[in-house]
Coordinates of C-alpha atoms in Angstrom, one line a residue:
M26 CA 102.7 71.2 171.9
R27 CA 102.1 69.1 168.8
I28 CA 104.7 66.3 168.3
G29 CA 103.4 64.8 165.1
N30 CA 103.2 61.2 163.9
V31 CA 105.9 59.6 166.0
P32 CA 106.1 56.2 167.8
A33 CA 105.0 55.9 171.4
A34 CA 108.7 55.7 172.6
C35 CA 109.4 59.1 171.1
A36 CA 106.3 60.9 172.4
R37 CA 108.3 62.8 175.1
R38 CA 105.9 61.8 177.8
A39 CA 108.6 62.4 180.5
E40 CA 108.9 66.1 179.4
R41 CA 105.1 66.6 179.7
K42 CA 105.0 64.8 183.0
K43 CA 107.7 67.1 184.4
A44 CA 105.8 70.2 183.3
L45 CA 102.6 69.0 185.0
T46 CA 104.4 67.9 188.2
A47 CA 105.1 71.6 189.0
Q48 CA 101.4 72.3 188.9
S49 CA 100.0 69.2 190.7
S50 CA 102.2 66.4 191.8
S51 CA 104.3 63.6 190.3
R52 CA 101.7 60.9 190.8
W53 CA 98.8 63.0 189.4
A54 CA 101.0 64.1 186.5
G55 CA 101.9 60.5 185.7
A56 CA 98.2 59.5 185.7
I57 CA 97.2 62.4 183.4
T58 CA 100.0 61.8 180.9
R59 CA 99.5 58.1 180.8
T60 CA 95.7 58.3 180.1
S61 CA 96.2 61.0 177.5
E62 CA 98.9 58.9 175.8
D63 CA 96.8 55.8 175.8
Q64 CA 93.9 57.7 174.3
Y65 CA 96.2 59.2 171.6
Q66 CA 97.6 55.8 170.7
L67 CA 94.1 54.3 170.5
G68 CA 93.0 57.1 168.2
R69 CA 96.0 56.3 165.9
R70 CA 95.2 52.7 165.8
A71 CA 91.6 53.5 164.9
L72 CA 92.7 55.9 162.2
N73 CA 95.0 53.2 160.7
A74 CA 92.1 50.8 160.8
R75 CA 89.8 53.2 159.0
I76 CA 92.4 53.8 156.3
G77 CA 92.7 50.1 155.7
S78 CA 88.9 49.6 155.5
L79 CA 88.6 52.5 153.0
C80 CA 91.3 50.9 150.8
R81 CA 89.6 47.6 150.9
A82 CA 86.2 49.2 150.0
I83 CA 87.7 51.2 147.2
G84 CA 89.4 48.1 145.8
A85 CA 86.2 46.1 145.8
I86 CA 84.3 48.8 144.0
E87 CA 87.0 49.4 141.4
A88 CA 87.1 45.6 140.7
R89 CA 83.4 45.5 140.0
L90 CA 83.4 48.8 138.0
A91 CA 86.0 47.2 135.6
V92 CA 83.4 44.6 134.6
P93 CA 80.5 45.6 132.3
P94 CA 77.1 45.7 133.9
G95 CA 75.1 42.5 133.9
T96 CA 78.2 40.3 133.1
W97 CA 80.9 38.6 135.1
V98 CA 84.5 37.6 134.5
R99 CA 86.8 35.0 136.2
Q100 CA 89.9 36.3 137.9
G101 CA 91.9 33.4 139.1
R102 CA 89.8 31.2 141.3
R103 CA 87.0 33.7 141.9
A104 CA 84.4 35.3 139.7
V105 CA 83.9 39.1 139.7
R106 CA 80.5 40.2 138.6
G107 CA 79.6 43.6 137.4
Y108 CA 76.7 45.7 138.7
A109 CA 73.2 44.9 137.8
D110 CA 72.5 47.9 135.6
H111 CA 73.9 51.3 134.6
A112 CA 72.0 53.2 137.3
E113 CA 73.6 51.1 140.0
R114 CA 77.0 51.5 138.3
R115 CA 76.7 55.3 138.3
A116 CA 75.7 55.3 142.0
K117 CA 78.8 53.2 142.8
Q118 CA 81.0 55.6 140.9
Q119 CA 79.7 58.5 143.0
R120 CA 80.3 56.4 146.2
L121 CA 83.8 55.7 145.0
Q122 CA 84.6 59.4 144.7
I123 CA 83.3 59.9 148.2
L124 CA 85.4 57.1 149.6
K125 CA 88.5 58.4 147.9
G126 CA 88.0 61.8 149.4
D127 CA 87.6 60.3 152.9
L128 CA 90.8 58.3 152.3
R129 CA 92.8 61.4 151.3
Q130 CA 91.6 63.2 154.4
A131 CA 92.4 60.3 156.6
V132 CA 95.9 60.0 155.2
R133 CA 96.5 63.7 155.7
E134 CA 95.5 63.4 159.3
R135 CA 97.7 60.4 159.8
D136 CA 100.7 62.0 158.3
S137 CA 100.3 65.2 160.3
G138 CA 99.8 63.2 163.6
R139 CA 96.3 64.5 164.2
V140 CA 93.7 62.1 165.7
R141 CA 90.1 62.6 166.7
V142 CA 89.6 61.9 170.4
T143 CA 86.3 62.5 172.2
R144 CA 86.0 62.1 175.9
G145 CA 82.9 60.0 176.6
G146 CA 82.6 58.5 173.1
R147 CA 81.4 59.5 169.7
R148 CA 77.7 58.7 170.5
L149 CA 77.8 61.2 173.3
L150 CA 79.2 63.9 171.0
N151 CA 76.6 63.2 168.3
S152 CA 73.9 63.5 171.0
R153 CA 75.3 66.9 172.0
H154 CA 75.3 68.1 168.4
H155 CA 71.6 67.1 168.0
L156 CA 70.1 67.8 171.4
Y157 CA 66.6 68.5 170.3
D158 CA 66.4 65.2 168.4
T159 CA 67.7 63.2 171.3
M160 CA 65.3 64.6 173.9
T161 CA 63.0 62.0 175.3
G162 CA 60.1 64.3 176.4
P163 CA 57.1 65.2 174.3
K164 CA 57.7 67.7 171.6
P165 CA 57.5 70.6 171.0
L166 CA 59.1 71.6 174.3
T167 CA 58.2 74.7 176.3
E168 CA 60.9 77.1 177.5
A169 CA 60.9 75.6 181.0
D170 CA 61.1 72.0 179.7
W171 CA 63.9 72.9 177.4
Q172 CA 65.9 74.6 180.2
A173 CA 65.3 71.5 182.4
E174 CA 66.6 69.2 179.6
L175 CA 69.7 71.4 179.2
D176 CA 70.5 71.2 182.9
S177 CA 70.1 67.4 183.0
W178 CA 72.2 67.1 179.8
S179 CA 75.0 69.3 181.2
E180 CA 75.2 67.0 184.2
E181 CA 75.3 63.9 182.1
W182 CA 77.9 65.5 179.7
S183 CA 80.2 66.3 182.6
A184 CA 79.7 63.0 184.4
R185 CA 80.4 60.9 181.2
R186 CA 83.6 62.8 180.5
M187 CA 84.9 63.0 184.1
F188 CA 87.0 60.3 185.8
L189 CA 89.6 60.0 188.5
T190 CA 92.3 57.3 188.3
A191 CA 95.5 56.5 190.1
D192 CA 98.0 53.8 189.2
G193 CA 99.2 51.4 191.8
E194 CA 102.7 51.3 193.3
A195 CA 104.5 48.2 194.6
G196 CA 105.5 48.7 198.3
A197 CA 103.1 51.7 198.9
P198 CA 100.7 51.5 201.8
F199 CA 97.7 49.4 200.7
G200 CA 99.1 49.2 197.2
N201 CA 98.4 52.8 196.1
Y202 CA 99.8 56.0 197.6
T203 CA 97.5 58.4 195.7
I204 CA 94.2 56.7 196.5
S205 CA 94.4 54.3 199.4
I206 CA 91.6 52.2 200.9
T207 CA 91.9 50.6 204.4
P208 CA 90.9 46.9 204.2
T209 CA 89.5 46.9 207.7
D210 CA 86.8 49.6 207.4
G211 CA 86.9 50.6 203.7
T212 CA 88.0 54.2 204.4
I213 CA 89.0 56.0 201.2
T214 CA 91.8 58.5 201.3
V215 CA 92.9 60.7 198.4
V216 CA 96.2 62.6 198.2
L217 CA 95.4 66.1 196.9
P218 CA 97.6 68.1 194.5
E219 CA 99.6 70.9 196.0
P220 CA 97.2 73.8 194.9
L221 CA 94.2 72.1 196.6
R222 CA 95.7 71.1 199.9
R223 CA 95.3 74.4 201.7
Q224 CA 91.5 74.6 201.0
H225 CA 90.3 71.0 200.9
A226 CA 92.6 68.8 202.9
N227 CA 90.9 67.4 206.0
A228 CA 93.7 64.9 207.0
P229 CA 97.4 65.2 207.7
R230 CA 100.0 65.4 204.8
G231 CA 97.6 67.0 202.4
R232 CA 95.0 64.2 202.3
Y233 CA 91.3 64.2 201.9
V234 CA 89.2 61.4 203.5
L235 CA 85.8 60.7 201.9
D236 CA 82.7 60.2 203.8
A237 CA 81.7 57.0 202.1
A238 CA 83.4 53.7 202.6
A239 CA 84.3 51.2 199.8
V240 CA 82.9 47.6 199.9
F241 CA 84.0 45.1 197.2
K242 CA 81.5 42.3 196.8
H243 CA 83.3 40.8 193.8
R244 CA 86.7 39.3 194.5
G245 CA 86.9 41.1 197.8
E246 CA 89.1 38.5 199.4
Q247 CA 91.7 38.7 196.5
W248 CA 91.7 42.5 196.8
A249 CA 92.3 42.3 200.6
D250 CA 95.2 39.8 200.1
R251 CA 96.9 42.2 197.7
V252 CA 96.6 45.3 199.7
G253 CA 97.6 43.5 202.8
V254 CA 101.0 42.7 201.3
G255 CA 101.4 46.0 199.5
A256 CA 100.9 44.7 196.0
P257 CA 100.0 47.4 193.4
V258 CA 96.3 48.1 192.9
R259 CA 94.8 50.7 190.5
Y260 CA 91.6 52.6 191.3
D261 CA 89.1 54.4 189.1
I262 CA 86.4 56.6 190.4
T263 CA 83.4 57.4 188.2
Y264 CA 79.9 59.0 188.6
E265 CA 76.6 57.7 187.3
P266 CA 74.2 60.7 186.9
V267 CA 71.1 58.5 186.4
R268 CA 71.5 56.7 189.7
R269 CA 73.3 59.5 191.3
R270 CA 76.0 57.2 192.6
W271 CA 79.8 57.2 192.7
Y272 CA 81.6 54.0 191.8
L273 CA 85.1 52.9 192.7
D274 CA 86.7 50.1 190.6
A275 CA 89.9 48.3 191.7
S276 CA 92.0 46.4 189.1
W277 CA 95.4 44.7 189.1
S278 CA 97.5 42.4 187.1
S279 CA 97.8 38.7 188.0
V280 CA 101.3 38.5 186.4
K281 CA 104.3 40.5 187.7
K282 CA 105.8 43.1 185.4
G283 CA 108.4 41.6 183.1
R284 CA 107.2 38.0 183.3
R285 CA 105.3 36.1 180.8
V286 CA 102.4 33.8 181.4
P287 CA 103.3 30.1 180.8
V288 CA 101.2 28.7 178.0
P289 CA 100.5 25.0 178.0
T290 CA 101.3 23.1 174.8
L291 CA 98.6 21.7 172.6
D292 CA 99.6 18.1 173.4
V293 CA 98.9 18.8 177.1
L294 CA 95.5 20.5 176.4
R295 CA 94.4 17.7 174.0
A296 CA 94.8 15.1 176.7
H297 CA 91.8 16.5 178.5
P298 CA 88.2 17.2 177.5
V299 CA 87.5 20.6 175.8
L300 CA 84.5 22.8 175.4
A301 CA 83.7 23.6 171.8
V302 CA 81.8 26.8 171.1
D303 CA 80.2 28.1 167.9
V304 CA 79.5 31.8 167.9
N305 CA 76.3 33.1 166.3
A306 CA 74.5 36.4 166.1
D307 CA 71.9 35.6 168.8
H308 CA 73.3 32.6 170.7
L309 CA 76.3 30.4 171.5
A310 CA 76.2 26.7 170.7
A311 CA 78.5 24.6 172.9
W312 CA 79.3 20.9 173.3
I313 CA 81.7 19.0 175.5
L314 CA 84.2 16.8 173.6
D315 CA 86.4 14.1 175.1
P316 CA 90.1 13.8 174.2
C317 CA 89.2 11.4 171.3
G318 CA 86.9 14.0 169.7
N319 CA 83.5 12.4 170.7
P320 CA 80.6 14.6 171.9
V321 CA 79.9 14.0 175.6
G322 CA 76.6 14.7 177.3
A323 CA 73.9 17.1 175.9
P324 CA 74.4 20.2 173.8
R325 CA 74.2 23.7 175.3
T326 CA 72.6 26.8 173.9
L327 CA 73.3 30.1 175.5
P328 CA 71.2 33.1 174.4
L329 CA 73.1 36.2 173.3
E330 CA 70.7 39.0 172.5
L331 CA 72.8 42.1 171.8
A332 CA 71.0 43.9 168.9
G333 CA 69.9 47.5 169.6
L334 CA 71.2 47.6 173.2
P335 CA 73.6 50.1 174.7
A336 CA 77.3 49.3 174.9
T337 CA 77.3 48.7 178.6
T338 CA 74.4 46.3 178.4
R339 CA 75.9 44.4 175.5
D340 CA 79.2 44.0 177.4
A341 CA 77.3 42.8 180.5
R342 CA 75.4 40.2 178.5
L343 CA 78.5 39.0 176.8
R344 CA 80.3 38.6 180.1
E345 CA 77.4 36.7 181.5
A346 CA 77.5 34.3 178.5
I347 CA 81.2 33.8 178.9
S348 CA 80.8 33.2 182.6
Q349 CA 78.4 30.4 181.9
L350 CA 80.8 28.9 179.4
I351 CA 83.6 28.9 181.9
H352 CA 81.4 27.4 184.6
L353 CA 80.4 24.6 182.2
A354 CA 84.0 23.9 181.3
Q355 CA 85.0 23.8 185.0
V356 CA 82.2 21.4 185.9
H357 CA 83.3 18.9 183.2
D358 CA 87.1 19.3 184.0
C359 CA 87.9 20.8 180.6
A360 CA 91.4 22.1 180.0
A361 CA 90.5 24.6 177.2
L362 CA 87.8 26.2 175.2
V363 CA 87.9 25.9 171.4
V364 CA 86.5 28.8 169.4
E365 CA 86.6 29.9 165.8
N366 CA 89.2 32.5 164.9
L367 CA 86.6 34.8 163.2
N368 CA 87.4 38.2 161.9
F369 CA 84.7 40.1 160.0
A370 CA 86.6 43.3 159.5
D371 CA 86.9 42.8 155.7
V372 CA 83.3 41.5 155.5
R373 CA 82.0 44.6 157.2
T374 CA 84.0 46.8 154.9
T375 CA 83.2 45.2 151.6
G376 CA 80.0 43.5 152.5
R377 CA 77.9 45.9 150.4
E378 CA 79.8 44.6 147.3
K379 CA 80.1 40.9 148.1
L380 CA 77.2 39.9 150.3
G381 CA 74.2 40.5 148.0
R382 CA 72.0 43.5 147.4
G383 CA 68.5 44.5 148.3
R384 CA 66.6 43.6 151.5
R385 CA 68.0 40.1 151.7
G386 CA 71.6 41.3 151.4
K387 CA 71.0 44.0 154.0
V388 CA 69.5 41.5 156.5
F389 CA 72.5 39.2 156.0
R390 CA 75.0 42.0 156.4
R391 CA 73.3 43.2 159.6
T392 CA 73.5 39.6 160.9
V393 CA 77.2 39.4 160.2
A394 CA 77.8 42.8 161.8
G395 CA 76.0 41.7 164.9
I396 CA 78.2 38.8 165.7
P397 CA 80.7 40.0 168.5
T398 CA 83.7 38.3 167.1
A399 CA 86.7 40.4 168.3
K400 CA 85.1 41.5 171.6
F401 CA 84.0 37.9 172.4
R402 CA 87.5 36.6 171.7
D403 CA 89.2 39.3 173.8
R404 CA 86.7 38.9 176.7
L405 CA 87.0 35.1 176.6
A406 CA 90.8 35.1 176.6
G407 CA 90.9 37.4 179.7
M408 CA 88.2 35.7 181.7
A409 CA 89.5 32.2 180.9
H410 CA 93.0 33.1 182.0
H411 CA 91.7 34.1 185.4
A412 CA 89.8 30.9 185.6
G413 CA 92.8 28.8 184.8
L414 CA 91.6 27.7 181.3
A415 CA 93.2 28.0 177.9
V416 CA 91.6 29.1 174.6
I417 CA 92.3 27.4 171.3
A418 CA 91.4 29.3 168.2
V419 CA 90.9 27.2 165.0
D420 CA 90.2 27.9 161.3
P421 CA 86.5 28.4 160.8
A422 CA 86.4 27.3 157.2
Y423 CA 83.5 25.0 156.3
S424 CA 82.7 24.1 159.9
S425 CA 78.9 24.6 159.4
K426 CA 78.9 22.6 156.1
W427 CA 81.0 19.7 157.4
G428 CA 79.1 19.6 160.6
A429 CA 75.8 19.3 158.8
Q430 CA 77.2 16.7 156.4
H431 CA 79.0 14.4 158.9
W432 CA 77.6 15.0 162.3
L433 CA 74.1 16.5 162.3
G434 CA 72.2 13.3 161.5
A435 CA 74.1 11.1 163.9
L436 CA 73.8 13.6 166.7
K437 CA 70.0 13.9 166.2
E438 CA 69.7 10.1 166.4
T439 CA 71.8 9.7 169.6
S440 CA 70.7 12.8 171.5
T441 CA 68.4 12.1 174.4
G442 CA 68.4 15.5 176.1
S443 CA 65.7 18.2 176.0
T444 CA 67.9 20.5 173.9
T445 CA 67.2 20.3 170.2
V446 CA 70.3 19.5 168.2
T447 CA 70.8 22.1 165.4
G448 CA 73.4 22.7 162.7
H449 CA 75.2 25.1 165.1
H450 CA 75.8 22.3 167.6
A451 CA 77.2 20.1 164.8
A452 CA 79.5 23.0 163.8
A453 CA 80.7 23.3 167.4
V454 CA 81.6 19.6 167.3
V455 CA 83.7 20.2 164.1
V456 CA 85.4 23.2 165.7
G457 CA 86.2 21.1 168.8
R458 CA 87.6 18.3 166.8
R459 CA 89.9 20.7 165.0
G460 CA 91.2 22.0 168.3
L461 CA 91.9 18.4 169.3
G462 CA 93.8 17.7 166.1
C463 CA 91.1 15.3 164.7
T464 CA 89.6 15.4 161.3
A465 CA 86.1 16.9 160.9
R466 CA 84.8 13.7 159.2
R467 CA 83.1 11.2 161.4
R468 CA 84.3 7.6 161.3
K469 CA 81.7 5.3 159.7
D470 CA 80.0 2.6 161.8
G471 CA 81.5 -0.9 162.0
P472 CA 85.0 -2.3 162.6
R473 CA 88.0 -1.0 160.9
Q474 CA 89.7 -3.0 158.2
T475 CA 92.1 -5.6 159.5
P476 CA 94.4 -7.8 157.4
T477 CA 91.9 -10.6 157.7
I478 CA 89.0 -8.6 156.5
S479 CA 91.1 -6.9 153.8
A480 CA 92.2 -10.3 152.5
S481 CA 88.6 -11.6 152.3
R482 CA 87.5 -8.5 150.5
R483 CA 90.4 -9.0 148.0
V484 CA 89.3 -12.5 147.3
E485 CA 85.7 -11.5 146.8
A486 CA 86.9 -8.8 144.4
G487 CA 89.0 -11.2 142.4
A488 CA 92.4 -9.6 143.3
V489 CA 95.5 -11.6 142.4
R490 CA 98.3 -11.9 145.0
P491 CA 101.8 -11.6 143.6
E492 CA 103.0 -14.9 145.1
D493 CA 100.2 -16.7 143.3
C494 CA 101.2 -15.3 139.9
A495 CA 103.3 -17.7 137.8
G496 CA 104.1 -18.1 134.1
P497 CA 101.9 -16.2 131.7
A498 CA 99.9 -14.8 134.6
V499 CA 102.8 -12.6 135.7
P500 CA 102.1 -9.0 134.9
E501 CA 104.1 -7.5 132.1
T502 CA 106.6 -4.7 132.5
P503 CA 104.9 -1.3 132.5
S504 CA 105.3 0.7 129.3
H505 CA 107.4 3.8 129.1
R506 CA 104.3 6.0 129.3
T507 CA 103.7 5.1 132.9
P508 CA 107.3 4.6 134.4
G509 CA 107.2 2.6 137.5
R510 CA 108.5 4.3 140.6
T511 CA 107.8 4.0 144.3
E512 CA 106.9 7.1 146.2
R513 CA 105.4 7.8 149.6
T514 CA 102.0 9.4 149.5
A515 CA 99.5 10.5 152.1
P516 CA 99.4 8.5 155.4
A517 CA 96.8 6.0 156.0
R518 CA 94.0 6.2 158.6
T519 CA 95.0 5.3 162.1
T520 CA 93.3 4.3 165.2
R521 CA 92.6 6.8 168.0
S522 CA 94.7 4.9 170.5
T523 CA 98.0 5.6 168.9
T524 CA 99.8 8.5 167.3
L525 CA 101.9 6.4 164.9
M526 CA 100.7 6.5 161.4
V527 CA 101.2 3.8 158.7
R528 CA 102.7 5.0 155.5
Q529 CA 101.6 3.3 152.3
T530 CA 104.1 2.6 149.5
R531 CA 102.4 3.1 146.2
A532 CA 103.5 3.1 142.7
R533 CA 101.9 5.9 140.8
P534 CA 102.7 8.1 137.8
P535 CA 104.0 11.6 138.6
G536 CA 101.2 14.1 139.5
K537 CA 98.5 11.5 139.8
H538 CA 97.1 9.3 142.5
P539 CA 96.2 5.6 141.9
P540 CA 92.5 4.9 141.6
H541 CA 90.8 3.6 144.8
G542 CA 89.8 0.0 144.4
P543 CA 90.1 -3.4 145.8
T544 CA 93.9 -3.3 145.7
T545 CA 94.0 -0.6 148.4
V546 CA 95.0 -1.9 151.8
R547 CA 94.4 0.0 155.0
G548 CA 95.8 -1.9 157.9
P549 CA 96.3 -1.3 161.6
S550 CA 98.8 1.2 163.0
V551 CA 101.9 -0.9 163.6
P552 CA 105.2 0.8 164.2
D553 CA 107.9 0.5 161.5
Q554 CA 105.6 -1.3 159.1
Q555 CA 105.3 -0.5 155.4
L556 CA 102.2 -1.7 153.5
T557 CA 102.4 -2.4 149.8
L558 CA 99.6 -2.4 147.3
F559 CA 99.1 -5.8 145.8
G560 CA 99.2 -6.0 142.0
M561 CA 101.8 -3.2 141.7
T562 CA 105.3 -3.5 140.3
D563 CA 107.4 -3.2 143.4
R564 CA 109.2 -6.5 142.8
P565 CA 111.8 -7.6 140.2
T566 CA 110.4 -8.0 136.8
P567 CA 111.1 -11.1 134.7
A568 CA 114.1 -11.0 132.5
D569 CA 113.6 -10.6 128.8

């Protein structure tokens, strides 16, 4: 029965579960309705994301079509250029009509509550629709070879779309009543639905005991501890047709239902070293930073080759790279990993209009699309949580430019390791400093200005102290064009050993800052101290 476009709370899952319970059992009906509801909600989110991407692409093309070919106009802070010639403009007009048609169809599907769901994925479905093109054998195929390919494809089609899952239950024997595994010998027992019990049950109470035993190499001790106390554990059974093996996966939540994970504050995380990571298309650049924002040790470069690989291989390589990052952070006693909060959804949608044209633009768009931003962030957050680490996401703006400007040269001079320092490592340092609350700019060499040094520089520059002024040398009262007023401006630079900041009291005209010169004093960070610019009118003026 079609319900339509309704929220998840109004999907009437309880009614569908009750109808399926009469044909199977309550637990199997719950697993079926839960997986189908999750797939439907995922399809709805994907449809909404497609509608948003189509709207952005249409807006970008319409903005460029409004500009004559070969020219550009300024709209606010950005410049919008037209297309190169009339031929490209006509091609974009045709593409605009196609995108508008896709948008109307997507909106109709969203309003009617219809989503496109394919068990096994879209790539599997496209392969089924083009079987002859996806065959790996030599072509043309004989009738016997074609029949053999069809048989193998039917097996793969069924295996990729088939799965068996059962949710865990708190207090149930070994954490799951539907699929239970004995921790002593790994015996797998499955509770069959009512219609299958008479023919296939080989154990009491309608159960079926599998011939194979389950062995968990990864986190087996944690699984044994959970099933020993009856904590809920979910099991998924899948089949791999290439290897002809059955796999059983166990999963559980580390946080009890209804409770939230305590998140440490930034002040607590910034008191420890952090691991800064710069994400690129083919590698990860990382560097350890101390709490003061200084790079420690040698840089790290982790390869991340994902282009042209299957989804499972890409996910495995991404997990391997994240595991190396977590191990590196644990070795250096880091409290958090600092990454850029990247999101290339808009760039992937409007990249054909904003990221150049021709072969060079295509290569750049392909590079941007190959960076696993969202998947890397999600995988890193989950794996870091299990390792007891936090993740700090910062603004990625100008990290590469400021890293090359302020850090690349100094890091190359001081680096003694075998790893070559690149601009990506400098960008990682800027990212880490942002996570620690420091500025991206590197402090210049030499001591900071102290009152003694500042006084000597004022003498060398010929500055006049107010207490030395007498008679005609006293500055005159400012004119009415620059009314004197005292306001607080940006805080002065401070040392890294204290969080108190010195505020400078400056006299300046409204909307303008005083010119930097020898009258500017930057002193040490002393609590409750106000610094005053010498030569300014913050004292009583002489009477007329």
